[in-house]
Amino acid sequence: MQYSINSSDLIKQTSDCLIFGTYQGKRLSQSAQLLDKHSQGYIQKILDQGDLIEECGKSIVLYNVPGISAPRVLLVYCGEESNLSVTDFRKIIGCMVCALKSLQIDEITSFLTDISVKACDLAKHIRQSIELIEDGYYCFDKLKTDKKNKMSPPKRFIFNLPNSQESGKLTDTIKEGTAITEGIKLTKDLANLPANLCTPTIMAESAKKLANEAGLTINILDEAAIKKAGMGGLLAVAQGSQEPVKFITLEYRGAAEQKPVVLVGKGVTFDSGGICLKPAAGMEEMKYDMSGAASVMGIFKTITELKLPLNVVGIMPLTENLPSGTAVKPGDVIKTLSGLSVEVINTDAEGRLILADALTYSERFNPDVVIDMATLTGAIIVALGAVATGMMSNNIELALEIEKAGQQSQDRVWPLPLWEDYQQQIDSNVADISNVGVGGGKSITAACFLSRFTENLHWAHLDIAGTAWRSGLEKTATGRPVSLIVQFLLNRCKNYKK
Ligand code: BES
Ligand code: MN
Ligand code: ZN
């Protein structure tokens, strides 16, 4: 969909559908009042009939409203005037998309730009709207034979600019929002693919394609090179699978002399648990265990499109985790790239083994900061559900920077402690450390494990196990934390090239 801003005359608007807000107590938003005036009280009269249920996001479609050119009007209930939270607002836009989806139309103009949302200026309104609209219209149907029933989404969405507002900054917002949703879409498309159609080799092909299109430097290590490098963690996980293992780095240079931000994404294209096999119920969702790597790809798509003036490196260790006669076994001791030996107590704690090597590897880029994104623990879902991504960091400034980007993008994180007190839980009496923690706090002990490989780095770990996809019948990748990380990068380069 194409997004733009415009401030044309309401009466002359010829979009297929105009959207207006109403408030508690059957009251009209400012632009809806204007519409009411042009239609000689038609709108207020309908509202007074009480059809529109006063619940955030509920809406009604009106046809051929007198006094205007546009054939349809969508009235959306927006709650209590001047007491609307960003969460309410997101719900309203989500519901609005649901309503729009049952109309076969090409062009929409939204006058919801005049409703005021707490801690949300027009730029944020637009950015949030673009992301939610694209999310609402997203559909993963490339594996369905019959696409006949699919409607084509609208082509243009116009944000009406209230008189008082400047359009300059908002053009940038639209550019950013569009680029972010394209990155998110790539992440979703990759993560939604089933594991048989998204092997490490196929991920490598996708990365090559992205690198070619976007002019990125790419380096793909195969098994021999990974062995030669000494990545014992990645190899241990990969040894149970027939699919060739890959270790990919992408490099984007947008600035001359500047330490890069390194992004590491867990890329387990299928996590069966290995010899410590997972239960069958819901195991199909473990195709999403490469969501971290998919996010790296999406973020690179966005930042190359926006030509951000900074340097970013992406690292993706890619493998399957399967049981077989050659698979790593509980009790096996492996040697990681860093030199630390690890006792593999549970083969299902595989993410940290491959991330350990990737984090050690990141040191060679002399990074400013390193952020890993990983569907690492089921425990983070118990702690935070599907709302916040879990964040653990060895650097408070970095943690605050990420937290702020989360608030801005509404792709939010919540911190968990990485105190020394937890470290003893991963002691081993055979090797340097164990790959699982004894006792509770499983998300934290997973991060403790990673912290042993990031002692020389400013590092943050994002556990996206609860946020990278939605479960159940409507299962789909969400594209998180692409929006968060792009916001984090945008903040680092306020003056990026236009
Ligand atoms: N990929 C899983 C984490 C996961 C589980 C994500 C469920 C989403 C839903 C990870 O590799 C894993 O299996 N972690 C184990 C660690 C445990 C063995 C210490 C877990 O969380 O159960
Ligand atoms: Mn696992
Ligand atoms: Zn996993």
Coordinates of C-alpha atoms and ligand atoms in Angstrom, one line a residue:
M1 CA 0.0 0.0 0.0
Q2 CA 1.1 3.5 -0.7
Y3 CA 1.0 6.0 2.1
S4 CA 0.8 9.8 1.9
I5 CA -0.3 12.9 3.7
N6 CA -2.7 15.4 2.3
S7 CA -4.9 18.2 3.5
S8 CA -7.5 18.6 0.8
D9 CA -11.0 19.8 1.2
L10 CA -13.3 17.3 2.9
I11 CA -16.2 17.9 0.5
K12 CA -14.1 17.3 -2.6
Q13 CA -12.4 14.2 -1.2
T14 CA -13.0 11.4 -3.7
S15 CA -11.4 8.5 -1.8
D16 CA -13.4 5.3 -1.8
C17 CA -13.7 5.6 2.0
L18 CA -13.2 8.4 4.5
I19 CA -12.6 7.5 8.1
F20 CA -13.7 9.7 11.1
G21 CA -13.5 9.3 14.8
T22 CA -16.3 9.7 17.4
Y23 CA -16.0 10.0 21.2
Q24 CA -17.8 8.8 24.3
G25 CA -21.3 10.3 24.7
K26 CA -22.1 10.3 21.0
R27 CA -19.7 13.1 20.3
L28 CA -17.9 13.8 17.1
S29 CA -14.3 14.5 16.5
Q30 CA -13.4 17.9 15.0
S31 CA -13.3 16.7 11.4
A32 CA -16.4 14.6 12.0
Q33 CA -18.2 17.8 13.1
L34 CA -17.2 19.4 9.8
L35 CA -18.6 16.4 8.0
D36 CA -21.7 16.6 10.0
K37 CA -22.1 20.3 9.0
H38 CA -21.7 19.5 5.3
S39 CA -24.2 16.7 5.5
Q40 CA -26.6 18.8 7.5
G41 CA -26.7 16.9 10.7
Y42 CA -26.8 13.4 9.0
I43 CA -23.8 12.1 11.0
Q44 CA -24.9 13.2 14.4
K45 CA -28.4 11.9 13.7
I46 CA -27.0 8.4 13.0
L47 CA -24.8 8.5 16.1
D48 CA -27.8 9.6 18.2
Q49 CA -29.7 6.5 17.0
G50 CA -27.1 4.6 19.1
D51 CA -26.0 1.9 16.5
L52 CA -22.4 2.5 17.1
I53 CA -21.4 0.6 20.2
E54 CA -19.1 2.7 22.5
E55 CA -16.2 0.3 22.6
C56 CA -12.8 1.3 21.3
G57 CA -12.4 0.4 17.6
K58 CA -16.1 -0.5 17.0
S59 CA -17.2 1.1 13.7
I60 CA -20.1 1.5 11.2
V61 CA -19.9 2.1 7.4
L62 CA -22.2 4.8 6.0
Y63 CA -22.9 5.0 2.3
N64 CA -23.6 8.0 0.2
V65 CA -23.5 10.6 3.0
P66 CA -25.1 13.7 1.7
G67 CA -22.9 16.8 0.9
I68 CA -19.7 15.0 0.1
S69 CA -18.2 13.3 -2.9
A70 CA -16.7 10.2 -1.3
P71 CA -19.1 7.2 -1.5
R72 CA -18.3 5.7 2.0
V73 CA -17.6 6.9 5.5
L74 CA -16.3 4.7 8.3
L75 CA -17.2 6.0 11.7
V76 CA -14.9 4.6 14.4
Y77 CA -15.4 4.9 18.1
C78 CA -12.3 6.3 19.8
G79 CA -13.2 6.3 23.4
E80 CA -12.9 9.2 25.9
E81 CA -11.7 12.3 24.2
S82 CA -8.3 13.4 25.4
N83 CA -7.8 10.3 27.5
L84 CA -6.7 7.8 24.9
S85 CA -3.7 5.7 25.6
V86 CA -1.3 4.4 22.8
T87 CA -2.6 0.9 23.6
D88 CA -6.2 2.1 23.0
F89 CA -5.1 3.8 19.8
R90 CA -3.4 0.6 18.6
K91 CA -6.6 -1.3 19.3
I92 CA -8.6 1.3 17.3
I93 CA -6.4 1.1 14.3
G94 CA -6.3 -2.7 14.5
C95 CA -10.1 -2.8 14.5
M96 CA -10.3 -0.2 11.8
V97 CA -8.2 -2.5 9.5
C98 CA -10.5 -5.4 10.3
A99 CA -13.5 -3.3 9.2
L100 CA -11.7 -2.1 6.1
K101 CA -10.8 -5.6 5.1
S102 CA -14.4 -6.4 4.3
L103 CA -14.6 -3.6 1.7
Q104 CA -13.1 -4.0 -1.7
I105 CA -11.7 -0.5 -2.2
D106 CA -8.6 1.2 -3.6
E107 CA -8.2 4.5 -1.7
I108 CA -8.7 5.5 1.9
T109 CA -8.4 8.9 3.6
S110 CA -8.2 8.9 7.3
F111 CA -9.3 11.8 9.4
L112 CA -8.4 10.0 12.6
T113 CA -5.3 12.2 12.5
D114 CA -7.3 14.7 14.6
I115 CA -7.8 12.5 17.6
S116 CA -5.4 13.1 20.4
V117 CA -3.5 10.3 22.0
K118 CA -1.5 10.6 25.1
A119 CA 2.3 10.6 24.5
C120 CA 1.7 10.2 20.8
D121 CA 2.3 13.0 18.2
L122 CA 1.2 12.8 14.6
A123 CA 4.5 11.3 13.5
K124 CA 4.0 8.4 16.0
H125 CA 0.4 8.1 15.0
I126 CA 1.4 7.7 11.3
R127 CA 4.3 5.3 12.1
Q128 CA 2.0 3.1 14.3
S129 CA -0.8 3.2 11.8
I130 CA 1.4 2.1 8.9
E131 CA 2.8 -0.8 10.9
L132 CA -0.7 -1.9 12.1
I133 CA -2.3 -1.6 8.7
E134 CA 0.4 -3.6 7.0
D135 CA 0.1 -6.2 9.8
G136 CA -3.6 -6.4 9.3
Y137 CA -3.4 -6.9 5.6
Y138 CA -0.5 -9.3 5.8
C139 CA -1.4 -12.8 4.6
F140 CA 1.0 -15.7 4.2
D141 CA -0.7 -17.6 1.4
K142 CA 2.2 -18.5 -0.9
L143 CA 1.8 -22.1 -0.1
K144 CA -1.9 -22.2 -0.8
T145 CA -3.0 -23.4 -4.2
D146 CA -6.4 -21.6 -4.3
K147 CA -6.0 -17.9 -3.8
K148 CA -9.3 -17.1 -5.5
N149 CA -11.0 -15.7 -2.4
K150 CA -8.3 -13.3 -1.7
M151 CA -9.2 -9.7 -2.0
S152 CA -6.7 -7.2 -3.2
P153 CA -5.8 -4.8 -0.5
P154 CA -6.3 -1.0 -1.0
K155 CA -3.6 0.7 -3.1
R156 CA -3.5 4.1 -1.3
F157 CA -3.9 5.3 2.3
I158 CA -3.9 9.0 2.9
F159 CA -3.5 10.6 6.2
N160 CA -5.4 13.8 6.4
L161 CA -3.2 16.6 7.8
P162 CA -4.9 18.8 10.3
N163 CA -4.4 22.5 9.4
S164 CA -2.1 23.2 12.3
Q165 CA 0.4 20.6 11.3
E166 CA 3.7 20.8 9.3
S167 CA 4.1 18.1 6.7
G168 CA 8.0 18.2 6.4
K169 CA 8.9 15.7 9.1
L170 CA 5.9 13.6 8.4
T171 CA 7.2 12.8 4.9
D172 CA 10.3 11.2 6.6
T173 CA 8.0 9.3 8.9
I174 CA 6.1 7.8 6.0
K175 CA 9.4 6.8 4.4
E176 CA 10.6 5.2 7.6
G177 CA 7.3 3.5 8.3
T178 CA 7.2 2.1 4.8
A179 CA 10.8 0.8 4.9
I180 CA 10.1 -0.7 8.3
T181 CA 7.1 -2.6 7.2
E182 CA 9.0 -3.9 4.2
G183 CA 11.6 -5.2 6.6
I184 CA 8.9 -6.7 8.8
K185 CA 7.3 -8.4 5.8
L186 CA 10.6 -10.0 4.8
T187 CA 11.0 -11.2 8.4
K188 CA 7.5 -12.6 8.5
D189 CA 7.8 -14.3 5.1
L190 CA 11.0 -16.1 6.1
A191 CA 9.8 -17.0 9.6
N192 CA 6.4 -18.3 8.4
L193 CA 8.0 -20.7 6.0
P194 CA 7.9 -24.3 7.1
A195 CA 11.3 -25.9 8.0
N196 CA 11.4 -28.0 4.8
L197 CA 11.2 -24.8 2.8
C198 CA 13.5 -22.8 5.0
T199 CA 16.7 -24.8 5.6
P200 CA 20.0 -23.2 6.5
T201 CA 20.9 -23.5 2.8
I202 CA 17.7 -21.7 1.7
M203 CA 18.3 -19.0 4.3
A204 CA 21.7 -18.5 2.8
E205 CA 20.2 -18.2 -0.6
S206 CA 17.8 -15.5 0.7
A207 CA 20.6 -13.7 2.4
K208 CA 22.6 -13.7 -0.9
K209 CA 19.6 -12.3 -2.7
L210 CA 19.2 -9.6 -0.1
A211 CA 22.9 -8.8 -0.2
N212 CA 22.8 -8.5 -4.0
E213 CA 19.8 -6.3 -4.1
A214 CA 20.9 -4.1 -1.3
G215 CA 24.7 -4.0 -2.0
L216 CA 25.7 -5.7 1.2
T217 CA 28.9 -7.6 1.8
I218 CA 28.1 -11.2 2.6
N219 CA 30.2 -14.1 3.9
I220 CA 28.8 -17.6 4.1
L221 CA 30.8 -20.2 6.0
D222 CA 30.1 -23.8 5.3
E223 CA 30.7 -26.8 7.5
A224 CA 34.4 -27.1 6.6
A225 CA 35.0 -23.4 7.3
I226 CA 33.0 -23.5 10.5
K227 CA 35.1 -26.5 11.7
K228 CA 38.3 -24.7 10.7
A229 CA 37.2 -21.7 12.7
G230 CA 36.5 -23.8 15.7
M231 CA 32.8 -23.2 16.3
G232 CA 32.2 -26.3 18.4
G233 CA 28.9 -25.0 19.7
L234 CA 27.3 -24.6 16.3
L235 CA 28.8 -27.9 15.1
A236 CA 27.5 -29.8 18.1
V237 CA 23.9 -28.7 17.3
A238 CA 24.3 -29.3 13.6
Q239 CA 25.8 -32.8 13.8
G240 CA 22.4 -34.5 14.3
S241 CA 21.0 -33.1 11.1
Q242 CA 21.5 -34.0 7.4
E243 CA 21.0 -30.4 6.4
P244 CA 24.3 -28.5 5.8
V245 CA 25.0 -25.9 8.5
K246 CA 25.7 -22.3 7.6
F247 CA 27.2 -19.3 9.3
I248 CA 26.4 -16.0 7.6
T249 CA 27.6 -12.5 8.1
L250 CA 26.1 -9.5 6.4
E251 CA 27.9 -6.1 6.5
Y252 CA 26.3 -2.8 5.8
R253 CA 28.5 0.3 5.7
G254 CA 26.7 3.6 5.8
A255 CA 29.5 5.5 7.6
A256 CA 33.2 5.8 7.2
E257 CA 35.0 5.6 10.6
Q258 CA 32.6 4.2 13.1
K259 CA 32.4 1.1 15.2
P260 CA 29.5 -1.1 14.0
V261 CA 26.4 -2.3 15.7
V262 CA 26.5 -6.0 15.5
L263 CA 23.1 -7.9 15.4
V264 CA 23.2 -11.6 16.1
G265 CA 20.1 -13.7 15.2
K266 CA 19.4 -17.2 16.4
G267 CA 18.8 -19.3 13.3
V268 CA 17.6 -22.7 14.3
T269 CA 15.4 -23.6 11.2
F270 CA 13.8 -26.4 13.2
D271 CA 14.1 -27.1 16.9
S272 CA 12.9 -30.7 17.7
G273 CA 14.9 -30.5 20.9
G274 CA 17.4 -33.1 19.6
I275 CA 17.9 -36.2 21.7
C276 CA 16.0 -34.4 24.5
L277 CA 13.1 -34.5 22.1
K278 CA 10.2 -32.0 22.6
P279 CA 6.7 -33.2 23.1
A280 CA 4.7 -33.5 19.8
A281 CA 2.0 -31.1 20.6
G282 CA 2.9 -27.7 19.2
M283 CA 6.2 -28.8 17.9
E284 CA 5.4 -27.5 14.4
E285 CA 5.8 -24.0 15.9
M286 CA 9.5 -24.7 16.2
K287 CA 9.9 -23.7 12.6
Y288 CA 9.9 -20.2 14.1
D289 CA 13.1 -20.9 16.0
M290 CA 15.0 -19.0 13.3
S291 CA 13.0 -15.8 13.9
G292 CA 16.1 -14.0 15.3
A293 CA 17.9 -14.6 12.0
A294 CA 14.8 -13.6 10.0
S295 CA 14.8 -10.4 12.0
V296 CA 18.4 -9.7 11.1
M297 CA 17.4 -10.0 7.4
G298 CA 14.4 -7.7 7.8
I299 CA 16.4 -5.1 9.6
F300 CA 19.0 -5.1 6.9
K301 CA 16.3 -4.7 4.3
T302 CA 15.0 -1.6 6.1
I303 CA 18.3 0.1 6.9
T304 CA 19.6 -0.3 3.3
E305 CA 16.4 1.2 2.0
L306 CA 16.8 4.1 4.4
K307 CA 20.5 4.4 3.8
L308 CA 21.2 4.9 7.4
P309 CA 24.6 6.6 8.1
L310 CA 26.0 4.0 10.4
N311 CA 27.7 0.6 10.2
V312 CA 25.8 -2.6 11.0
V313 CA 26.9 -6.2 10.9
G314 CA 24.5 -9.1 11.0
I315 CA 25.5 -12.6 12.2
M316 CA 23.3 -15.6 11.6
P317 CA 24.3 -19.1 12.8
L318 CA 21.9 -21.5 11.0
T319 CA 21.2 -25.1 11.7
E320 CA 18.5 -27.6 12.5
N321 CA 18.3 -29.3 15.9
L322 CA 17.4 -32.9 15.3
P323 CA 17.9 -36.3 17.0
S324 CA 19.8 -39.0 15.1
G325 CA 22.6 -41.5 15.6
T326 CA 25.1 -38.7 15.1
A327 CA 23.4 -36.1 17.3
V328 CA 25.0 -34.5 20.3
K329 CA 24.0 -36.4 23.5
P330 CA 23.3 -35.2 27.1
G331 CA 26.6 -35.3 28.9
D332 CA 28.7 -34.6 25.9
V333 CA 31.3 -31.9 26.4
I334 CA 32.1 -29.6 23.5
K335 CA 34.6 -26.8 23.0
T336 CA 33.3 -23.4 21.8
L337 CA 35.0 -20.9 19.7
S338 CA 35.9 -18.9 22.8
G339 CA 37.8 -21.9 24.2
L340 CA 35.3 -22.4 27.0
S341 CA 34.2 -26.0 27.3
V342 CA 30.5 -26.8 27.8
E343 CA 28.7 -29.8 29.2
V344 CA 25.6 -30.3 27.2
I345 CA 23.1 -31.3 29.9
N346 CA 20.1 -30.7 27.7
T347 CA 20.2 -30.9 23.9
D348 CA 17.1 -28.7 23.7
A349 CA 19.1 -25.8 25.1
E350 CA 20.7 -25.5 21.7
G351 CA 20.2 -21.8 20.9
R352 CA 22.8 -20.7 23.5
L353 CA 25.4 -23.1 22.0
I354 CA 25.2 -21.5 18.5
L355 CA 24.8 -18.0 19.9
A356 CA 28.0 -18.5 22.0
D357 CA 30.1 -19.0 18.9
A358 CA 28.3 -16.1 17.1
L359 CA 28.9 -13.8 20.0
T360 CA 32.6 -14.7 20.2
Y361 CA 32.8 -14.2 16.5
S362 CA 31.3 -10.7 16.7
E363 CA 34.4 -9.5 18.5
R364 CA 36.4 -9.5 15.3
F365 CA 34.3 -6.6 14.0
N366 CA 35.3 -4.5 17.0
P367 CA 31.7 -3.6 17.7
D368 CA 30.4 -0.6 19.5
V369 CA 27.5 -2.7 20.8
V370 CA 26.2 -6.2 20.2
I371 CA 22.5 -7.2 20.4
D372 CA 21.4 -10.7 20.0
M373 CA 17.8 -11.7 19.1
A374 CA 16.8 -15.2 20.0
T375 CA 13.7 -17.4 20.6
L376 CA 15.7 -18.7 23.5
T377 CA 13.5 -19.8 26.3
G378 CA 9.9 -21.0 27.0
A379 CA 10.3 -19.4 30.4
I380 CA 10.2 -15.9 29.0
I381 CA 6.7 -16.6 27.8
V382 CA 5.8 -17.6 31.4
A383 CA 7.3 -14.3 32.6
L384 CA 6.2 -11.8 30.1
G385 CA 3.7 -13.4 27.8
A386 CA 3.4 -12.1 24.2
V387 CA 3.6 -8.4 25.2
A388 CA 7.2 -7.6 26.1
T389 CA 10.4 -9.0 24.8
G390 CA 12.8 -10.0 27.6
M391 CA 16.0 -8.0 27.8
M392 CA 19.1 -8.8 29.6
S393 CA 22.3 -6.7 29.3
N394 CA 25.7 -6.2 30.7
N395 CA 25.6 -2.5 30.0
I396 CA 23.0 -0.2 31.5
E397 CA 23.4 2.6 28.9
L398 CA 22.7 0.1 26.1
A399 CA 19.7 -1.3 28.0
L400 CA 18.2 2.1 28.5
E401 CA 18.7 2.9 24.8
I402 CA 16.9 -0.2 23.8
E403 CA 14.1 0.4 26.4
K404 CA 13.6 3.9 24.9
A405 CA 13.4 2.6 21.4
G406 CA 10.9 0.1 22.6
Q407 CA 8.6 2.8 24.0
Q408 CA 8.9 4.8 20.8
S409 CA 8.2 2.0 18.5
Q410 CA 5.8 0.2 20.8
D411 CA 7.8 -2.9 20.1
R412 CA 8.6 -3.1 23.8
V413 CA 11.1 -4.8 26.0
W414 CA 11.2 -5.5 29.7
P415 CA 14.5 -6.0 31.7
L416 CA 15.4 -9.0 33.7
P417 CA 18.3 -9.0 36.1
L418 CA 21.6 -10.5 35.1
W419 CA 23.1 -10.5 38.6
E420 CA 26.2 -12.4 39.4
D421 CA 24.1 -14.4 41.9
Y422 CA 22.6 -16.3 39.1
Q423 CA 25.9 -17.3 37.5
Q424 CA 26.6 -20.3 39.8
Q425 CA 23.4 -22.0 38.4
I426 CA 25.3 -22.9 35.2
D427 CA 28.3 -24.5 37.0
S428 CA 29.5 -27.9 35.8
N429 CA 31.7 -30.4 37.6
V430 CA 33.0 -31.7 34.3
A431 CA 33.4 -28.8 31.9
D432 CA 33.8 -25.0 32.3
I433 CA 30.0 -24.4 32.3
S434 CA 26.8 -26.3 31.8
N435 CA 24.3 -25.4 29.0
V436 CA 21.3 -25.4 31.4
G437 CA 20.8 -23.7 34.7
V438 CA 19.9 -25.6 37.9
G439 CA 16.7 -24.2 39.5
G440 CA 14.4 -21.4 38.5
G441 CA 15.0 -18.3 36.4
K442 CA 15.5 -20.2 33.2
S443 CA 15.5 -17.1 30.9
I444 CA 18.1 -15.5 33.2
T445 CA 20.4 -18.5 33.4
A446 CA 20.3 -18.7 29.6
A447 CA 21.4 -15.1 29.5
C448 CA 24.1 -15.9 32.1
F449 CA 25.4 -18.6 29.7
L450 CA 25.6 -16.0 26.9
S451 CA 27.3 -13.5 29.2
R452 CA 30.3 -15.8 29.5
F453 CA 30.9 -15.2 25.8
T454 CA 30.4 -11.4 25.9
E455 CA 32.8 -10.3 28.6
N456 CA 34.6 -8.0 26.2
L457 CA 31.5 -6.6 24.7
H458 CA 28.7 -4.1 25.4
W459 CA 26.0 -6.5 24.9
A460 CA 22.2 -6.9 25.2
H461 CA 20.2 -10.1 24.8
L462 CA 16.6 -10.0 23.6
D463 CA 14.6 -13.2 24.3
I464 CA 11.9 -13.0 21.7
A465 CA 10.4 -16.5 22.3
G466 CA 7.1 -14.9 23.4
T467 CA 7.0 -12.0 20.8
A468 CA 8.4 -13.3 17.5
W469 CA 5.2 -15.2 16.6
R470 CA 1.6 -15.7 17.6
S471 CA 0.6 -19.2 18.5
G472 CA -2.3 -21.4 17.7
L473 CA -4.6 -21.7 14.7
E474 CA -3.9 -18.1 13.6
K475 CA -0.2 -18.7 14.0
T476 CA 2.0 -16.2 12.2
A477 CA 5.3 -14.5 12.6
T478 CA 5.0 -10.9 14.0
G479 CA 8.1 -9.4 12.6
R480 CA 9.3 -8.4 16.1
P481 CA 11.8 -7.0 17.0
V482 CA 12.4 -5.4 13.6
S483 CA 10.6 -2.2 14.5
L484 CA 12.4 -1.9 17.8
I485 CA 15.9 -2.4 16.4
V486 CA 15.3 0.0 13.5
Q487 CA 14.1 2.6 15.9
F488 CA 17.2 2.0 18.0
L489 CA 19.3 2.5 14.9
L490 CA 17.3 5.6 13.8
N491 CA 18.0 7.1 17.2
R492 CA 21.7 6.6 16.7
C493 CA 21.7 8.6 13.5
K494 CA 19.2 11.4 13.9
N495 CA 20.5 13.1 10.8
Y496 CA 20.5 10.3 8.3
K497 CA 20.5 11.1 4.6
K498 CA 17.2 11.7 2.9
Ligands
BES1 N1 13.5 -22.7 21.0 C1 13.4 -23.1 22.3 C2 12.7 -22.0 23.2 C3 11.2 -21.9 23.0 C4 10.4 -22.8 23.6 C5 10.6 -20.9 22.3 C6 9.0 -22.7 23.5 C7 9.3 -20.8 22.2 C8 8.4 -21.7 22.7 C9 14.7 -23.3 23.0 O1 15.7 -23.8 22.1 C10 14.5 -24.3 24.1 O2 14.1 -25.4 23.8 N2 14.7 -23.9 25.3 C11 14.5 -24.7 26.4 C12 15.7 -24.5 27.4 C13 15.7 -25.5 28.5 C14 16.0 -26.9 28.0 C15 16.7 -25.1 29.5 C16 13.2 -24.3 27.1 O3 12.9 -23.1 27.2 O4 12.4 -25.2 27.5
MN2 MN 15.5 -26.0 22.0
ZN3 ZN 15.5 -23.4 20.2

